[in-house]
Structures are given as C-alpha cells and as structure tokens.
Amino acid sequence: MSAASTLPAPALQASRAALSAALADQNISTPADDELEAGEIQEVDMQAQAEGIRTVFSDPSNFNVKHPLYSPWTLWFDSPATKGRNLPQTPVSAFPQTPIIPQTPGVAAAQGWMEDIKRVISFDSVEEFWGLYNNIIPPSQLPQKANYYLFKEGIIPAWEDEANKNGGKWSIQLPKDKNRSNVDKMWLYTMLAAIGETFDPSPSLSDGSNDASLITGVIVSTRPQFYRLSIWTRLAPTGSEEDGALRERIEGVGRHFKMSVLGYPESARLGGPLATEVEFLSHKDSEKKGKARKIIV
C-alpha cells in the first residue's frame, strides 16, 4: 500500500491544483488508440491503470508519473556570502535576451547586480519542483541579505526586464524573531501558488498563449531583522478610470496571497515594528521619492 502524503493540507491542495492543470493540458494517446477505427472507443481497465500509477504525492521516492507545469520556472539565488569567492558566474547565455535599455544609474546598478546572481536550476514539472525544494536550504537558514528568486523561464528577476518594467509587486515584511518558524512554510505556499497559477486564475488568452498571466515571479529575502516575501506582476494600475478591471485583478492577487497563502484573515492588520501590511507598489513608484501610491489588502 502506498504511503499517504505527509504534506500540509494547503501545500497538498496547491500541488494538486498544479497537477490537475497539467493533466488538463495534456492530450495523452496510446498505441492502442492509433489502431482504433473512426468512432470506435478503446476500453480501458481503469483499476489496473490506476494501480500502476505512482505520483509524487503517494510515493515521493519512487513515483513513475511526471506532470508538466503550465509554465517552466527558473530559481535564482544571490547572497553576500557568494561574492568574492571566485564562484563560477552564470553564463551570459543563461540570461534571457531582452531589448537594450538606455543606460541610467538604475540600469547600471541592475547590470552590476546581475553579475552576482546565480541561476540555480530550471524545471517544468511538479516532480522536478519537489526534487528542487527538498534539496535547497530553506529561507530560515539562509545568511543575512540572501534572496531566492523563482521566476518564469525567460524572465530575469529585475525591474528592467521587458516582462517586469510596467509591473509592480505585492510584498509583506515579517519580523524575524516572530516568524523564523513560519517563513519556510510561507515561502513554500507562495511558490506552490505561483507554479500552480492560483494567484491569477485566468492565465490564458484565446490564442493559447500565456501572455495574459499577471505573475512573473516570487521572491523571499532575508535581512538582519526581518524576512520579506514578494510577488511580482507584469502590469500595475496607474490610477486611471480605464484601469478599474486591472486594479480589481491585482487586488485579487493580493487577497489570495494574504488569506489563502499566508493564512491571515482579510480584516487582519499586520503593520507594526519591522512589519508591514500586505501591500502593492508599482516598480515605477518604487523609484520615486516621497509618498508612493500603495494598495493595501
């Protein structure tokens, strides 16, 4: 008998959502199907077929089914501990090609930062995600000023990337002393919601492309006194009347993050010393001095 999954219920639910989306996207045929005449239906022994399938949920070590995700993802990492140690640099070919951006102080700083960021691995299936997750250091054990960036393949985790330049981010800052035991779980649930496409539940356009998806990536950052979790989006409302639908969609991402992923009641106020509310800020407003327009849920 297969062992039952030991994943926490929210993580298991998010994983199965990713798996279900993957299955719905597949059109699986067998050699027997190819031999059928037009209109003929192949009889299938569902019990025998089910007994031969071992998913990552029922057998984490010996699964024999691989479920592709809706989108492939890449994990990036940077830390002061990796600087100046002559570690191999991420090859230039590993960075997606983006349009040339005029040289400004911000762009120059981003390019300098990209020399230190390390591409860890790309994956495109539920099983590969769990293989990665089970073999990396959790956020609670990372050194100070370290960051994990999980972004859709082809997108660099920088404001200047074509997919990010018109967007923004949802974020929450959590005091380290009160959340050291929770941050690993919160980061796991954030990643699962991202790869399972549950933050923005309508990622497809009518032509089958995924350009409609708002989510480009998620980040966890460790700092001396706090953790920060962020969700990056490719678009951000500007405040115009035409942006009403987009703002509603952005707010939906924030509410899902706050309640379903982080587990807070909608009415909870979270701000305090070293802590912030769950708040959204466009990348362009982040660069401005003075009071920026924030959306808070």
CSV table of N, CA and C in Angstrom, one decimal, residues 21-157:
chain,number,residue,atom,x,y,z
A,21,ALA,N,-4.0,21.1,-13.3
A,21,ALA,CA,-3.9,21.9,-14.5
A,21,ALA,C,-3.0,21.3,-15.6
A,22,ALA,N,-2.0,20.6,-15.1
A,22,ALA,CA,-1.1,19.9,-16.0
A,22,ALA,C,-1.8,18.8,-16.8
A,23,LEU,N,-2.6,18.0,-16.0
A,23,LEU,CA,-3.3,16.9,-16.7
A,23,LEU,C,-4.3,17.4,-17.7
A,24,ALA,N,-5.0,18.5,-17.3
A,24,ALA,CA,-6.0,19.1,-18.2
A,24,ALA,C,-5.4,19.6,-19.5
A,25,ASP,N,-4.1,19.9,-19.5
A,25,ASP,CA,-3.4,20.4,-20.7
A,25,ASP,C,-2.9,19.3,-21.6
A,26,GLN,N,-2.9,18.1,-21.1
A,26,GLN,CA,-2.3,17.0,-21.8
A,26,GLN,C,-3.3,16.3,-22.7
A,27,ASN,N,-2.9,15.8,-23.8
A,27,ASN,CA,-3.7,15.0,-24.7
A,27,ASN,C,-3.0,13.7,-24.9
A,28,ILE,N,-3.2,12.7,-24.0
A,28,ILE,CA,-2.4,11.5,-24.0
A,28,ILE,C,-3.1,10.5,-24.8
A,29,SER,N,-2.3,9.9,-25.7
A,29,SER,CA,-2.8,8.8,-26.5
A,29,SER,C,-1.8,7.6,-26.4
A,30,THR,N,-2.4,6.4,-26.7
A,30,THR,CA,-1.6,5.1,-26.6
A,30,THR,C,-1.5,4.5,-27.9
A,31,PRO,N,-0.6,3.5,-28.1
A,31,PRO,CA,-0.6,2.8,-29.4
A,31,PRO,C,-1.9,2.2,-29.7
A,32,ALA,N,-2.6,1.7,-28.7
A,32,ALA,CA,-3.9,1.1,-29.0
A,32,ALA,C,-4.9,2.1,-29.6
A,33,ASP,N,-4.8,3.4,-29.1
A,33,ASP,CA,-5.7,4.4,-29.7
A,33,ASP,C,-5.5,4.6,-31.2
A,34,ASP,N,-4.2,4.4,-31.6
A,34,ASP,CA,-3.9,4.7,-33.0
A,34,ASP,C,-4.5,3.6,-33.9
A,35,GLU,N,-4.8,2.4,-33.3
A,35,GLU,CA,-5.4,1.3,-34.1
A,35,GLU,C,-6.9,1.3,-34.2
A,36,LEU,N,-7.5,2.3,-33.5
A,36,LEU,CA,-9.0,2.3,-33.5
A,36,LEU,C,-9.5,2.9,-34.8
A,37,GLU,N,-10.6,2.4,-35.2
A,37,GLU,CA,-11.3,2.9,-36.4
A,37,GLU,C,-12.1,4.2,-36.0
A,38,ALA,N,-12.4,5.0,-36.9
A,38,ALA,CA,-13.2,6.2,-36.6
A,38,ALA,C,-14.4,5.9,-35.8
A,39,GLY,N,-14.6,6.6,-34.7
A,39,GLY,CA,-15.8,6.5,-33.9
A,39,GLY,C,-15.7,5.4,-32.9
A,40,GLU,N,-14.7,4.5,-33.0
A,40,GLU,CA,-14.6,3.4,-32.0
A,40,GLU,C,-13.9,3.9,-30.7
A,41,ILE,N,-14.4,3.4,-29.6
A,41,ILE,CA,-13.8,3.8,-28.3
A,41,ILE,C,-13.0,2.6,-27.7
A,42,GLN,N,-11.8,2.9,-27.2
A,42,GLN,CA,-11.0,1.9,-26.6
A,42,GLN,C,-11.5,1.7,-25.2
A,43,GLU,N,-11.6,0.4,-24.8
A,43,GLU,CA,-12.0,0.0,-23.5
A,43,GLU,C,-10.7,0.0,-22.6
A,44,VAL,N,-10.8,0.6,-21.4
A,44,VAL,CA,-9.7,0.8,-20.6
A,44,VAL,C,-10.0,0.2,-19.2
A,45,ASP,N,-9.0,-0.6,-18.7
A,45,ASP,CA,-9.2,-1.2,-17.4
A,45,ASP,C,-8.6,-0.1,-16.4
A,46,MET,N,-9.6,0.8,-15.9
A,46,MET,CA,-9.2,1.9,-15.1
A,46,MET,C,-8.5,1.5,-13.8
A,47,GLN,N,-9.0,0.3,-13.2
A,47,GLN,CA,-8.4,-0.1,-11.9
A,47,GLN,C,-6.9,-0.5,-12.1
A,48,ALA,N,-6.7,-1.3,-13.2
A,48,ALA,CA,-5.3,-1.8,-13.4
A,48,ALA,C,-4.4,-0.6,-13.7
A,49,GLN,N,-5.0,0.4,-14.5
A,49,GLN,CA,-4.2,1.6,-14.8
A,49,GLN,C,-3.9,2.4,-13.6
A,50,ALA,N,-4.8,2.6,-12.7
A,50,ALA,CA,-4.6,3.3,-11.5
A,50,ALA,C,-3.6,2.7,-10.6
A,51,GLU,N,-3.6,1.3,-10.5
A,51,GLU,CA,-2.7,0.6,-9.6
A,51,GLU,C,-1.3,0.8,-10.1
A,52,GLY,N,-1.1,1.0,-11.4
A,52,GLY,CA,0.3,1.1,-11.9
A,52,GLY,C,0.9,2.5,-11.8
A,53,ILE,N,0.0,3.5,-11.4
A,53,ILE,CA,0.5,4.9,-11.3
A,53,ILE,C,0.9,5.2,-9.9
A,54,ARG,N,2.1,5.8,-9.8
A,54,ARG,CA,2.6,6.2,-8.5
A,54,ARG,C,3.0,7.7,-8.7
A,55,THR,N,2.2,8.6,-8.1
A,55,THR,CA,2.5,10.0,-8.2
A,55,THR,C,3.4,10.4,-7.1
A,56,VAL,N,4.0,11.6,-7.2
A,56,VAL,CA,4.9,12.2,-6.1
A,56,VAL,C,4.1,12.3,-4.8
A,57,PHE,N,2.8,12.4,-4.8
A,57,PHE,CA,2.0,12.5,-3.6
A,57,PHE,C,1.9,11.2,-2.9
A,58,SER,N,1.8,10.1,-3.6
A,58,SER,CA,1.6,8.8,-3.0
A,58,SER,C,2.9,8.1,-2.7
A,59,ASP,N,4.0,8.4,-3.5
A,59,ASP,CA,5.3,7.7,-3.3
A,59,ASP,C,6.4,8.7,-3.7
A,60,PRO,N,6.8,9.6,-2.7
A,60,PRO,CA,7.8,10.7,-3.1
A,60,PRO,C,9.1,10.2,-3.6
A,61,SER,N,9.5,8.9,-3.3
A,61,SER,CA,10.8,8.4,-3.7
A,61,SER,C,10.8,7.6,-5.0
A,62,ASN,N,9.6,6.9,-5.3
A,62,ASN,CA,9.6,6.0,-6.4
A,62,ASN,C,8.4,6.3,-7.4
A,63,PHE,N,8.1,7.6,-7.5
A,63,PHE,CA,7.0,8.0,-8.4
A,63,PHE,C,7.4,7.6,-9.9
A,64,ASN,N,6.4,7.3,-10.7
A,64,ASN,CA,6.7,7.0,-12.1
A,64,ASN,C,5.9,7.8,-13.0
A,65,VAL,N,5.3,8.9,-12.5
A,65,VAL,CA,4.5,9.8,-13.4
A,65,VAL,C,5.1,11.2,-13.2
A,66,LYS,N,5.2,11.9,-14.3
A,66,LYS,CA,5.8,13.2,-14.3
A,66,LYS,C,4.7,14.2,-14.9
A,67,HIS,N,4.4,15.2,-14.2
A,67,HIS,CA,3.3,16.1,-14.6
A,67,HIS,C,3.8,17.5,-14.9
A,68,PRO,N,3.8,17.9,-16.2
A,68,PRO,CA,4.3,19.2,-16.6
A,68,PRO,C,3.5,20.3,-16.0
A,69,LEU,N,4.2,21.4,-15.6
A,69,LEU,CA,3.5,22.6,-15.2
A,69,LEU,C,3.0,23.4,-16.3
A,70,TYR,N,2.1,24.4,-16.1
A,70,TYR,CA,1.6,25.2,-17.1
A,70,TYR,C,2.7,26.0,-17.7
A,71,SER,N,3.7,26.5,-16.9
A,71,SER,CA,4.9,27.3,-17.4
A,71,SER,C,6.1,26.7,-16.8
A,72,PRO,N,7.3,26.7,-17.5
A,72,PRO,CA,8.5,26.4,-16.9
A,72,PRO,C,9.0,27.5,-16.0
A,73,TRP,N,9.8,27.2,-15.0
A,73,TRP,CA,10.3,28.2,-14.0
A,73,TRP,C,11.8,28.0,-13.8
A,74,THR,N,12.4,29.1,-13.3
A,74,THR,CA,13.8,29.1,-13.0
A,74,THR,C,14.0,29.7,-11.6
A,75,LEU,N,14.9,29.0,-10.8
A,75,LEU,CA,15.2,29.5,-9.5
A,75,LEU,C,16.6,30.2,-9.6
A,76,TRP,N,16.7,31.4,-9.0
A,76,TRP,CA,17.9,32.2,-9.0
A,76,TRP,C,18.2,32.5,-7.5
A,77,PHE,N,19.5,32.8,-7.2
A,77,PHE,CA,19.9,33.0,-5.8
A,77,PHE,C,21.0,34.0,-5.8
A,78,ASP,N,21.0,34.8,-4.8
A,78,ASP,CA,22.2,35.7,-4.5
A,78,ASP,C,22.4,35.9,-3.0
A,79,SER,N,23.6,36.1,-2.6
A,79,SER,CA,23.9,36.3,-1.2
A,79,SER,C,25.3,36.9,-1.1
A,80,PRO,N,25.5,37.8,-0.1
A,80,PRO,CA,26.8,38.4,0.1
A,80,PRO,C,27.9,37.3,0.3
A,81,ALA,N,27.4,36.1,0.8
A,81,ALA,CA,28.4,35.0,1.1
A,81,ALA,C,29.0,34.4,-0.2
A,82,THR,N,28.3,34.7,-1.3
A,82,THR,CA,28.8,34.1,-2.6
A,82,THR,C,29.7,35.1,-3.4
A,83,LYS,N,29.8,36.3,-2.9
A,83,LYS,CA,30.6,37.3,-3.6
A,83,LYS,C,32.0,37.2,-3.2
A,84,GLY,N,32.9,37.4,-4.2
A,84,GLY,CA,34.3,37.4,-3.9
A,84,GLY,C,34.9,36.1,-3.6
A,85,ARG,N,34.2,35.0,-4.0
A,85,ARG,CA,34.7,33.7,-3.7
A,85,ARG,C,35.1,32.9,-4.9
A,86,ASN,N,35.2,33.6,-6.0
A,86,ASN,CA,35.6,33.0,-7.3
A,86,ASN,C,34.7,31.9,-7.7
A,87,LEU,N,33.4,32.0,-7.4
A,87,LEU,CA,32.4,31.0,-7.9
A,87,LEU,C,32.2,31.2,-9.4
A,88,PRO,N,31.8,30.2,-10.1
A,88,PRO,CA,31.5,30.3,-11.5
A,88,PRO,C,30.4,31.3,-11.7
A,89,GLN,N,30.5,32.2,-12.6
A,89,GLN,CA,29.5,33.2,-12.9
A,89,GLN,C,28.4,32.5,-13.8
A,90,THR,N,27.2,32.9,-13.6
A,90,THR,CA,26.1,32.4,-14.5
A,90,THR,C,26.5,32.8,-16.0
A,91,PRO,N,26.5,31.8,-16.9
A,91,PRO,CA,26.9,32.1,-18.3
A,91,PRO,C,25.9,33.2,-18.8
A,92,VAL,N,26.4,34.0,-19.7
A,92,VAL,CA,25.6,35.1,-20.3
A,92,VAL,C,24.5,34.4,-21.1
A,93,SER,N,24.7,33.2,-21.7
A,93,SER,CA,23.7,32.6,-22.4
A,93,SER,C,22.5,32.1,-21.6
A,94,ALA,N,22.7,32.1,-20.3
A,94,ALA,CA,21.6,31.7,-19.4
A,94,ALA,C,20.6,32.8,-19.1
A,95,PHE,N,21.0,34.0,-19.4
A,95,PHE,CA,20.1,35.1,-19.2
A,95,PHE,C,19.3,35.3,-20.4
A,96,PRO,N,17.9,35.5,-20.3
A,96,PRO,CA,17.1,35.7,-21.4
A,96,PRO,C,17.5,37.0,-22.1
A,97,GLN,N,17.3,37.0,-23.4
A,97,GLN,CA,17.7,38.2,-24.2
A,97,GLN,C,16.6,39.2,-24.1
A,98,THR,N,16.9,40.4,-23.7
A,98,THR,CA,15.9,41.5,-23.5
A,98,THR,C,16.3,42.7,-24.4
A,99,PRO,N,15.4,43.5,-24.8
A,99,PRO,CA,15.8,44.7,-25.6
A,99,PRO,C,16.8,45.6,-24.8
A,100,ILE,N,17.6,46.2,-25.6
A,100,ILE,CA,18.6,47.1,-25.0
A,100,ILE,C,17.9,48.3,-24.3
A,101,ILE,N,18.3,48.6,-23.1
A,101,ILE,CA,17.7,49.6,-22.3
A,101,ILE,C,18.7,50.8,-22.2
A,102,PRO,N,18.3,52.0,-22.3
A,102,PRO,CA,19.2,53.2,-22.1
A,102,PRO,C,19.9,53.1,-20.8
A,103,GLN,N,21.2,53.4,-20.8
A,103,GLN,CA,22.0,53.4,-19.6
A,103,GLN,C,21.6,54.5,-18.6
A,104,THR,N,21.0,54.1,-17.5
A,104,THR,CA,20.7,55.1,-16.4
A,104,THR,C,21.3,54.5,-15.2
A,105,PRO,N,21.4,55.3,-14.1
A,105,PRO,CA,22.0,54.8,-12.9
A,105,PRO,C,21.4,53.5,-12.4
A,106,GLY,N,20.0,53.4,-12.5
A,106,GLY,CA,19.3,52.3,-12.1
A,106,GLY,C,19.6,51.0,-12.9
A,107,VAL,N,19.7,51.2,-14.2
A,107,VAL,CA,20.0,50.1,-15.1
A,107,VAL,C,21.4,49.6,-14.9
A,108,ALA,N,22.4,50.6,-14.7
A,108,ALA,CA,23.8,50.2,-14.5
A,108,ALA,C,23.9,49.4,-13.2
A,109,ALA,N,23.1,49.8,-12.1
A,109,ALA,CA,23.1,49.1,-10.9
A,109,ALA,C,22.6,47.7,-11.0
A,110,ALA,N,21.5,47.6,-11.8
A,110,ALA,CA,20.9,46.2,-12.1
A,110,ALA,C,21.9,45.3,-12.8
A,111,GLN,N,22.6,45.9,-13.8
A,111,GLN,CA,23.5,45.0,-14.5
A,111,GLN,C,24.7,44.6,-13.6
A,112,GLY,N,25.1,45.5,-12.7
A,112,GLY,CA,26.1,45.0,-11.7
A,112,GLY,C,25.6,44.0,-10.8
A,113,TRP,N,24.4,44.1,-10.4
A,113,TRP,CA,23.8,43.1,-9.5
A,113,TRP,C,23.7,41.7,-10.3
A,114,MET,N,23.4,41.8,-11.5
A,114,MET,CA,23.2,40.5,-12.3
A,114,MET,C,24.5,39.7,-12.4
A,115,GLU,N,25.6,40.4,-12.2
A,115,GLU,CA,26.9,39.7,-12.3
A,115,GLU,C,27.0,38.8,-11.0
A,116,ASP,N,26.3,39.1,-10.0
A,116,ASP,CA,26.4,38.3,-8.7
A,116,ASP,C,25.3,37.2,-8.6
A,117,ILE,N,24.2,37.4,-9.3
A,117,ILE,CA,23.1,36.5,-9.1
A,117,ILE,C,23.5,35.1,-9.8
A,118,LYS,N,23.0,34.0,-9.2
A,118,LYS,CA,23.4,32.7,-9.7
A,118,LYS,C,22.1,32.0,-10.1
A,119,ARG,N,22.1,31.5,-11.3
A,119,ARG,CA,21.0,30.7,-11.8
A,119,ARG,C,21.2,29.3,-11.2
A,120,VAL,N,20.2,28.8,-10.4
A,120,VAL,CA,20.3,27.5,-9.7
A,120,VAL,C,19.8,26.4,-10.7
A,121,ILE,N,18.6,26.5,-11.1
A,121,ILE,CA,18.1,25.4,-12.0
A,121,ILE,C,16.7,25.8,-12.6
A,122,SER,N,16.4,25.2,-13.7
A,122,SER,CA,15.1,25.4,-14.3
A,122,SER,C,14.3,24.1,-14.2
A,123,PHE,N,13.0,24.2,-14.1
A,123,PHE,CA,12.2,23.0,-14.0
A,123,PHE,C,10.8,23.2,-14.7
A,124,ASP,N,10.2,22.1,-15.1
A,124,ASP,CA,8.9,22.3,-15.8
A,124,ASP,C,7.9,21.2,-15.4
A,125,SER,N,8.1,20.6,-14.2
A,125,SER,CA,7.1,19.6,-13.8
A,125,SER,C,7.0,19.7,-12.2
A,126,VAL,N,5.8,19.1,-11.8
A,126,VAL,CA,5.6,19.1,-10.3
A,126,VAL,C,6.7,18.3,-9.6
A,127,GLU,N,7.1,17.2,-10.2
A,127,GLU,CA,8.1,16.3,-9.6
A,127,GLU,C,9.4,17.0,-9.5
A,128,GLU,N,9.8,17.7,-10.5
A,128,GLU,CA,11.1,18.4,-10.5
A,128,GLU,C,11.1,19.5,-9.5
A,129,PHE,N,9.9,20.2,-9.3
A,129,PHE,CA,9.9,21.2,-8.2
A,129,PHE,C,10.2,20.6,-6.9
A,130,TRP,N,9.5,19.5,-6.6
A,130,TRP,CA,9.7,18.9,-5.2
A,130,TRP,C,11.1,18.4,-5.1
A,131,GLY,N,11.7,17.9,-6.2
A,131,GLY,CA,13.1,17.5,-6.1
A,131,GLY,C,14.0,18.6,-5.8
A,132,LEU,N,13.7,19.8,-6.4
A,132,LEU,CA,14.5,21.0,-6.1
A,132,LEU,C,14.2,21.5,-4.6
A,133,TYR,N,13.0,21.6,-4.2
A,133,TYR,CA,12.6,22.1,-2.9
A,133,TYR,C,13.3,21.2,-1.8
A,134,ASN,N,13.3,19.9,-2.0
A,134,ASN,CA,13.8,19.1,-0.9
A,134,ASN,C,15.4,19.1,-0.9
A,135,ASN,N,16.0,19.8,-1.7
A,135,ASN,CA,17.5,19.8,-1.8
A,135,ASN,C,18.1,21.2,-1.7
A,136,ILE,N,17.3,22.2,-1.3
A,136,ILE,CA,17.9,23.5,-1.1
A,136,ILE,C,17.7,24.0,0.3
A,137,ILE,N,18.5,24.9,0.7
A,137,ILE,CA,18.5,25.5,2.1
A,137,ILE,C,17.2,26.3,2.2
A,138,PRO,N,16.4,26.1,3.3
A,138,PRO,CA,15.2,26.9,3.5
A,138,PRO,C,15.5,28.3,3.9
A,139,PRO,N,14.6,29.2,3.7
A,139,PRO,CA,14.9,30.6,4.0
A,139,PRO,C,15.3,30.9,5.4
A,140,SER,N,14.7,30.1,6.4
A,140,SER,CA,15.1,30.3,7.8
A,140,SER,C,16.5,30.1,8.1
A,141,GLN,N,17.2,29.4,7.2
A,141,GLN,CA,18.7,29.0,7.4
A,141,GLN,C,19.6,29.8,6.4
A,142,LEU,N,19.0,30.7,5.6
A,142,LEU,CA,19.9,31.5,4.7
A,142,LEU,C,20.7,32.5,5.5
A,143,PRO,N,21.8,32.9,5.0
A,143,PRO,CA,22.6,34.0,5.6
A,143,PRO,C,21.8,35.3,5.4
A,144,GLN,N,22.2,36.3,6.1
A,144,GLN,CA,21.6,37.7,6.0
A,144,GLN,C,21.8,38.2,4.6
A,145,LYS,N,20.9,38.9,4.1
A,145,LYS,CA,20.9,39.6,2.8
A,145,LYS,C,20.9,38.6,1.6
A,146,ALA,N,20.4,37.4,1.9
A,146,ALA,CA,20.3,36.4,0.8
A,146,ALA,C,18.9,36.5,0.2
A,147,ASN,N,18.8,36.0,-1.0
A,147,ASN,CA,17.5,36.1,-1.7
A,147,ASN,C,17.3,34.9,-2.6
A,148,TYR,N,16.1,34.3,-2.6
A,148,TYR,CA,15.7,33.3,-3.6
A,148,TYR,C,14.7,34.0,-4.6
A,149,TYR,N,14.9,33.8,-5.9
A,149,TYR,CA,14.0,34.4,-6.9
A,149,TYR,C,13.5,33.2,-7.7
A,150,LEU,N,12.2,33.0,-7.7
A,150,LEU,CA,11.6,32.0,-8.6
A,150,LEU,C,10.8,32.7,-9.6
A,151,PHE,N,11.3,32.7,-10.9
A,151,PHE,CA,10.6,33.4,-12.0
A,151,PHE,C,10.4,32.5,-13.1
A,152,LYS,N,9.3,32.9,-13.9
A,152,LYS,CA,9.0,32.1,-15.1
A,152,LYS,C,10.2,32.2,-16.0
A,153,GLU,N,10.5,31.0,-16.7
A,153,GLU,CA,11.6,30.9,-17.5
A,153,GLU,C,11.6,32.0,-18.6
A,154,GLY,N,12.7,32.6,-18.9
A,154,GLY,CA,12.8,33.7,-19.8
A,154,GLY,C,12.7,35.1,-19.3
A,155,ILE,N,12.4,35.2,-17.9
A,155,ILE,CA,12.3,36.5,-17.3
A,155,ILE,C,13.4,36.6,-16.2
A,156,ILE,N,14.1,37.7,-16.3
A,156,ILE,CA,15.2,38.0,-15.4
A,156,ILE,C,14.5,38.7,-14.2
A,157,PRO,N,14.9,38.3,-12.9
A,157,PRO,CA,14.3,38.9,-11.7
A,157,PRO,C,14.8,40.3,-11.5
